[in-house]
PDB file of C-alpha atoms in Angstrom:
ATOM      1  CA  UNK A   1      15.362  53.119  68.398  1.00  0.00           C
ATOM      2  CA  UNK A   2      19.048  53.288  67.508  1.00  0.00           C
ATOM      3  CA  UNK A   3      18.701  57.012  66.875  1.00  0.00           C
ATOM      4  CA  UNK A   4      17.157  57.454  70.352  1.00  0.00           C
ATOM      5  CA  UNK A   5      20.034  55.550  71.916  1.00  0.00           C
ATOM      6  CA  UNK A   6      22.583  57.606  69.980  1.00  0.00           C
ATOM      7  CA  UNK A   7      20.899  60.886  70.950  1.00  0.00           C
ATOM      8  CA  UNK A   8      21.297  59.879  74.594  1.00  0.00           C
ATOM      9  CA  UNK A   9      24.996  59.202  73.965  1.00  0.00           C
ATOM     10  CA  UNK A  10      25.426  62.604  72.350  1.00  0.00           C
ATOM     11  CA  UNK A  11      24.182  64.375  75.490  1.00  0.00           C
ATOM     12  CA  UNK A  12      26.981  63.080  77.711  1.00  0.00           C
ATOM     13  CA  UNK A  13      29.503  65.380  79.375  1.00  0.00           C
ATOM     14  CA  UNK A  14      33.091  65.508  78.157  1.00  0.00           C
ATOM     15  CA  UNK A  15      36.331  67.302  78.969  1.00  0.00           C
ATOM     16  CA  UNK A  16      35.869  71.040  78.283  1.00  0.00           C
ATOM     17  CA  UNK A  17      32.583  70.061  76.576  1.00  0.00           C
ATOM     18  CA  UNK A  18      34.531  69.225  73.408  1.00  0.00           C
ATOM     19  CA  UNK A  19      32.576  66.016  72.719  1.00  0.00           C
ATOM     20  CA  UNK A  20      35.610  64.398  71.091  1.00  0.00           C
ATOM     21  CA  UNK A  21      33.827  61.428  69.620  1.00  0.00           C
ATOM     22  CA  UNK A  22      32.441  59.932  66.485  1.00  0.00           C
ATOM     23  CA  UNK A  23      30.253  56.863  66.738  1.00  0.00           C
ATOM     24  CA  UNK A  24      30.223  54.249  63.996  1.00  0.00           C
ATOM     25  CA  UNK A  25      27.001  52.231  63.879  1.00  0.00           C
ATOM     26  CA  UNK A  26      27.187  49.043  61.857  1.00  0.00           C
ATOM     27  CA  UNK A  27      23.816  47.716  60.736  1.00  0.00           C
ATOM     28  CA  UNK A  28      24.927  46.481  57.305  1.00  0.00           C
ATOM     29  CA  UNK A  29      24.663  42.677  57.347  1.00  0.00           C
ATOM     30  CA  UNK A  30      27.778  42.108  55.236  1.00  0.00           C
ATOM     31  CA  UNK A  31      29.945  44.349  57.408  1.00  0.00           C
ATOM     32  CA  UNK A  32      28.589  42.787  60.610  1.00  0.00           C
ATOM     33  CA  UNK A  33      29.399  39.361  59.183  1.00  0.00           C
ATOM     34  CA  UNK A  34      32.966  40.455  58.289  1.00  0.00           C
ATOM     35  CA  UNK A  35      33.553  41.766  61.797  1.00  0.00           C
ATOM     36  CA  UNK A  36      32.012  38.657  63.346  1.00  0.00           C
ATOM     37  CA  UNK A  37      34.120  36.374  61.143  1.00  0.00           C
ATOM     38  CA  UNK A  38      37.293  38.257  62.078  1.00  0.00           C
ATOM     39  CA  UNK A  39      36.541  37.962  65.803  1.00  0.00           C
ATOM     40  CA  UNK A  40      35.622  34.276  65.524  1.00  0.00           C
ATOM     41  CA  UNK A  41      38.920  33.579  63.693  1.00  0.00           C
ATOM     42  CA  UNK A  42      40.850  35.297  66.496  1.00  0.00           C
ATOM     43  CA  UNK A  43      38.943  33.270  69.105  1.00  0.00           C
ATOM     44  CA  UNK A  44      39.441  29.988  67.256  1.00  0.00           C
ATOM     45  CA  UNK A  45      43.193  30.596  66.994  1.00  0.00           C
ATOM     46  CA  UNK A  46      43.583  31.568  70.674  1.00  0.00           C
ATOM     47  CA  UNK A  47      43.788  28.359  72.689  1.00  0.00           C
ATOM     48  CA  UNK A  48      44.316  30.222  75.968  1.00  0.00           C
ATOM     49  CA  UNK A  49      41.115  32.227  75.544  1.00  0.00           C
ATOM     50  CA  UNK A  50      39.186  29.074  74.634  1.00  0.00           C
ATOM     51  CA  UNK A  51      40.494  27.293  77.740  1.00  0.00           C
ATOM     52  CA  UNK A  52      39.655  30.247  79.981  1.00  0.00           C
ATOM     53  CA  UNK A  53      36.081  30.317  78.723  1.00  0.00           C
ATOM     54  CA  UNK A  54      35.684  26.526  78.929  1.00  0.00           C
ATOM     55  CA  UNK A  55      37.007  26.444  82.494  1.00  0.00           C
ATOM     56  CA  UNK A  56      34.645  29.217  83.545  1.00  0.00           C
ATOM     57  CA  UNK A  57      31.657  27.517  81.986  1.00  0.00           C
ATOM     58  CA  UNK A  58      32.099  24.650  84.441  1.00  0.00           C
ATOM     59  CA  UNK A  59      32.549  26.922  87.473  1.00  0.00           C
ATOM     60  CA  UNK A  60      30.488  26.354  90.617  1.00  0.00           C
ATOM     61  CA  UNK A  61      29.580  30.052  90.468  1.00  0.00           C
ATOM     62  CA  UNK A  62      26.387  30.456  88.396  1.00  0.00           C
ATOM     63  CA  UNK A  63      27.194  34.083  87.558  1.00  0.00           C
ATOM     64  CA  UNK A  64      30.622  33.076  86.267  1.00  0.00           C
ATOM     65  CA  UNK A  65      29.124  30.258  84.189  1.00  0.00           C
ATOM     66  CA  UNK A  66      26.547  32.554  82.593  1.00  0.00           C
ATOM     67  CA  UNK A  67      29.086  35.298  81.918  1.00  0.00           C
ATOM     68  CA  UNK A  68      31.501  32.930  80.193  1.00  0.00           C
ATOM     69  CA  UNK A  69      28.752  31.212  78.252  1.00  0.00           C
ATOM     70  CA  UNK A  70      27.874  34.693  76.998  1.00  0.00           C
ATOM     71  CA  UNK A  71      31.538  35.334  76.197  1.00  0.00           C
ATOM     72  CA  UNK A  72      31.665  32.197  74.046  1.00  0.00           C
ATOM     73  CA  UNK A  73      28.525  33.326  72.196  1.00  0.00           C
ATOM     74  CA  UNK A  74      30.009  36.798  71.747  1.00  0.00           C
ATOM     75  CA  UNK A  75      33.245  35.480  70.232  1.00  0.00           C
ATOM     76  CA  UNK A  76      31.535  32.950  68.001  1.00  0.00           C
ATOM     77  CA  UNK A  77      28.311  34.766  67.029  1.00  0.00           C
ATOM     78  CA  UNK A  78      29.007  38.516  67.055  1.00  0.00           C
ATOM     79  CA  UNK A  79      28.036  38.811  63.405  1.00  0.00           C
ATOM     80  CA  UNK A  80      24.447  37.881  64.303  1.00  0.00           C
ATOM     81  CA  UNK A  81      23.933  41.031  66.375  1.00  0.00           C
ATOM     82  CA  UNK A  82      21.427  43.326  64.599  1.00  0.00           C
ATOM     83  CA  UNK A  83      23.812  46.258  65.057  1.00  0.00           C
ATOM     84  CA  UNK A  84      27.212  47.093  66.485  1.00  0.00           C
ATOM     85  CA  UNK A  85      28.336  50.411  67.895  1.00  0.00           C
ATOM     86  CA  UNK A  86      31.984  51.440  67.800  1.00  0.00           C
ATOM     87  CA  UNK A  87      32.531  54.697  69.723  1.00  0.00           C
ATOM     88  CA  UNK A  88      35.764  56.438  68.720  1.00  0.00           C
ATOM     89  CA  UNK A  89      37.746  59.224  70.294  1.00  0.00           C
ATOM     90  CA  UNK A  90      38.318  61.877  67.648  1.00  0.00           C
ATOM     91  CA  UNK A  91      39.959  65.287  67.814  1.00  0.00           C
ATOM     92  CA  UNK A  92      40.682  64.782  71.489  1.00  0.00           C
ATOM     93  CA  UNK A  93      42.095  67.771  73.359  1.00  0.00           C
ATOM     94  CA  UNK A  94      40.742  67.802  76.912  1.00  0.00           C
ATOM     95  CA  UNK A  95      41.614  66.588  79.493  1.00  0.00           C
ATOM     96  CA  UNK A  96      44.461  65.182  77.378  1.00  0.00           C
ATOM     97  CA  UNK A  97      45.272  64.920  73.679  1.00  0.00           C
ATOM     98  CA  UNK A  98      46.594  61.370  74.216  1.00  0.00           C
ATOM     99  CA  UNK A  99      43.910  58.795  73.335  1.00  0.00           C
ATOM    100  CA  UNK A 100      45.948  56.066  75.076  1.00  0.00           C
ATOM    101  CA  UNK A 101      45.765  57.918  78.398  1.00  0.00           C
ATOM    102  CA  UNK A 102      43.357  56.731  81.068  1.00  0.00           C
ATOM    103  CA  UNK A 103      42.136  60.326  81.316  1.00  0.00           C
ATOM    104  CA  UNK A 104      40.956  60.226  77.700  1.00  0.00           C
ATOM    105  CA  UNK A 105      38.218  57.802  78.703  1.00  0.00           C
ATOM    106  CA  UNK A 106      36.608  60.495  80.817  1.00  0.00           C
ATOM    107  CA  UNK A 107      35.676  62.241  77.584  1.00  0.00           C
ATOM    108  CA  UNK A 108      33.870  59.307  75.979  1.00  0.00           C
ATOM    109  CA  UNK A 109      32.810  56.690  78.505  1.00  0.00           C
ATOM    110  CA  UNK A 110      29.980  58.893  79.772  1.00  0.00           C
ATOM    111  CA  UNK A 111      28.571  58.775  76.238  1.00  0.00           C
ATOM    112  CA  UNK A 112      28.993  54.997  76.187  1.00  0.00           C
ATOM    113  CA  UNK A 113      27.161  54.689  79.525  1.00  0.00           C
ATOM    114  CA  UNK A 114      24.338  56.951  78.320  1.00  0.00           C
ATOM    115  CA  UNK A 115      24.024  54.813  75.197  1.00  0.00           C
ATOM    116  CA  UNK A 116      23.843  51.594  77.179  1.00  0.00           C
ATOM    117  CA  UNK A 117      21.344  52.947  79.721  1.00  0.00           C
ATOM    118  CA  UNK A 118      19.098  54.304  76.965  1.00  0.00           C
ATOM    119  CA  UNK A 119      19.242  50.948  75.175  1.00  0.00           C
ATOM    120  CA  UNK A 120      18.267  49.101  78.348  1.00  0.00           C
ATOM    121  CA  UNK A 121      15.354  51.511  78.930  1.00  0.00           C
ATOM    122  CA  UNK A 122      14.085  50.614  75.447  1.00  0.00           C
ATOM    123  CA  UNK A 123      14.432  46.869  76.082  1.00  0.00           C
ATOM    124  CA  UNK A 124      17.592  46.487  74.025  1.00  0.00           C
ATOM    125  CA  UNK A 125      20.557  44.494  75.248  1.00  0.00           C
ATOM    126  CA  UNK A 126      24.149  45.704  75.010  1.00  0.00           C
ATOM    127  CA  UNK A 127      27.517  44.810  76.406  1.00  0.00           C
ATOM    128  CA  UNK A 128      30.557  47.037  76.416  1.00  0.00           C
ATOM    129  CA  UNK A 129      33.501  45.014  75.198  1.00  0.00           C
ATOM    130  CA  UNK A 130      37.146  45.736  74.551  1.00  0.00           C
ATOM    131  CA  UNK A 131      37.208  43.320  71.617  1.00  0.00           C
ATOM    132  CA  UNK A 132      37.877  46.304  69.368  1.00  0.00           C
ATOM    133  CA  UNK A 133      41.509  46.068  70.502  1.00  0.00           C
ATOM    134  CA  UNK A 134      41.793  42.576  68.986  1.00  0.00           C
ATOM    135  CA  UNK A 135      40.163  43.776  65.783  1.00  0.00           C
ATOM    136  CA  UNK A 136      41.697  47.216  65.334  1.00  0.00           C
ATOM    137  CA  UNK A 137      43.146  46.610  61.855  1.00  0.00           C
ATOM    138  CA  UNK A 138      39.983  44.792  60.700  1.00  0.00           C
ATOM    139  CA  UNK A 139      37.655  47.504  62.048  1.00  0.00           C
ATOM    140  CA  UNK A 140      39.729  50.240  60.444  1.00  0.00           C
ATOM    141  CA  UNK A 141      39.677  48.428  57.089  1.00  0.00           C
ATOM    142  CA  UNK A 142      36.026  47.327  57.115  1.00  0.00           C
ATOM    143  CA  UNK A 143      34.632  50.581  58.516  1.00  0.00           C
ATOM    144  CA  UNK A 144      37.168  52.974  56.963  1.00  0.00           C
ATOM    145  CA  UNK A 145      38.122  54.394  60.368  1.00  0.00           C
ATOM    146  CA  UNK A 146      40.905  56.972  59.907  1.00  0.00           C
ATOM    147  CA  UNK A 147      44.207  56.784  61.758  1.00  0.00           C
ATOM    148  CA  UNK A 148      43.384  59.844  63.879  1.00  0.00           C
ATOM    149  CA  UNK A 149      40.247  58.189  65.307  1.00  0.00           C
ATOM    150  CA  UNK A 150      40.645  55.726  68.187  1.00  0.00           C
ATOM    151  CA  UNK A 151      38.013  53.022  68.748  1.00  0.00           C
ATOM    152  CA  UNK A 152      37.346  52.600  72.484  1.00  0.00           C
ATOM    153  CA  UNK A 153      34.767  49.794  72.564  1.00  0.00           C
ATOM    154  CA  UNK A 154      32.753  47.372  70.472  1.00  0.00           C
ATOM    155  CA  UNK A 155      29.128  47.236  71.620  1.00  0.00           C
ATOM    156  CA  UNK A 156      26.685  44.772  70.062  1.00  0.00           C
ATOM    157  CA  UNK A 157      23.093  45.937  70.415  1.00  0.00           C
ATOM    158  CA  UNK A 158      19.788  44.177  69.882  1.00  0.00           C
ATOM    159  CA  UNK A 159      16.948  42.397  71.591  1.00  0.00           C
ATOM    160  CA  UNK A 160      18.253  39.821  74.072  1.00  0.00           C
ATOM    161  CA  UNK A 161      17.348  36.148  73.594  1.00  0.00           C
ATOM    162  CA  UNK A 162      16.117  35.973  77.186  1.00  0.00           C
ATOM    163  CA  UNK A 163      14.840  38.370  79.807  1.00  0.00           C
ATOM    164  CA  UNK A 164      17.347  40.571  81.548  1.00  0.00           C
ATOM    165  CA  UNK A 165      18.580  38.804  84.632  1.00  0.00           C
ATOM    166  CA  UNK A 166      19.601  40.331  87.925  1.00  0.00           C
ATOM    167  CA  UNK A 167      23.018  41.925  88.087  1.00  0.00           C
ATOM    168  CA  UNK A 168      25.622  40.788  90.555  1.00  0.00           C
ATOM    169  CA  UNK A 169      27.607  43.700  91.941  1.00  0.00           C
ATOM    170  CA  UNK A 170      29.518  44.473  95.107  1.00  0.00           C
ATOM    171  CA  UNK A 171      27.451  46.124  97.807  1.00  0.00           C
ATOM    172  CA  UNK A 172      28.089  49.731  98.742  1.00  0.00           C
ATOM    173  CA  UNK A 173      29.460  48.521 102.077  1.00  0.00           C
ATOM    174  CA  UNK A 174      32.323  46.953 100.087  1.00  0.00           C
ATOM    175  CA  UNK A 175      33.206  49.933  97.884  1.00  0.00           C
ATOM    176  CA  UNK A 176      32.518  53.153  99.788  1.00  0.00           C
ATOM    177  CA  UNK A 177      34.964  55.055 101.948  1.00  0.00           C
ATOM    178  CA  UNK A 178      33.844  58.203 103.722  1.00  0.00           C
ATOM    179  CA  UNK A 179      36.182  61.167 104.084  1.00  0.00           C
ATOM    180  CA  UNK A 180      39.349  59.061 103.831  1.00  0.00           C
ATOM    181  CA  UNK A 181      40.525  55.684 102.599  1.00  0.00           C
ATOM    182  CA  UNK A 182      41.165  54.210 106.037  1.00  0.00           C
TER     183      UNK A 182
END
């Protein structure tokens, strides 16, 4: 199933069709545990993040409560995910050679979206997180990611504990503008 999901990612468009990515899949239990332990240590030492999550868990908004309950589980139990996917920009040239540029994302986030949609179609749960930024040094050490590769996300993947719930998104009447902004 992971290979199917990764094939879908590999078919995504990219700037000048360069496909400037490498995708690290972590299914080794010891490495998943190391990454999970590193993230949990960061969470446990970050009082502000703990307070933010705690406050949200008592929100009147059910969606907010569920999201932050999931965030707590993510920070404290990441190592239990059956696999993790770390997409990395690599040998980036188009539309920019700068991996820190917002434009660089246009050459990899289509692959990430394809991956996540394919996973969902197979009944697998994912979540695109930016936790890789908190773990950059740990990920590079544990996964031997070279300096010229730039992780852009950390995506746990596996069967969800519960059924997929409905998504809460803005309606098109709130986000669309026809022919001009005004």
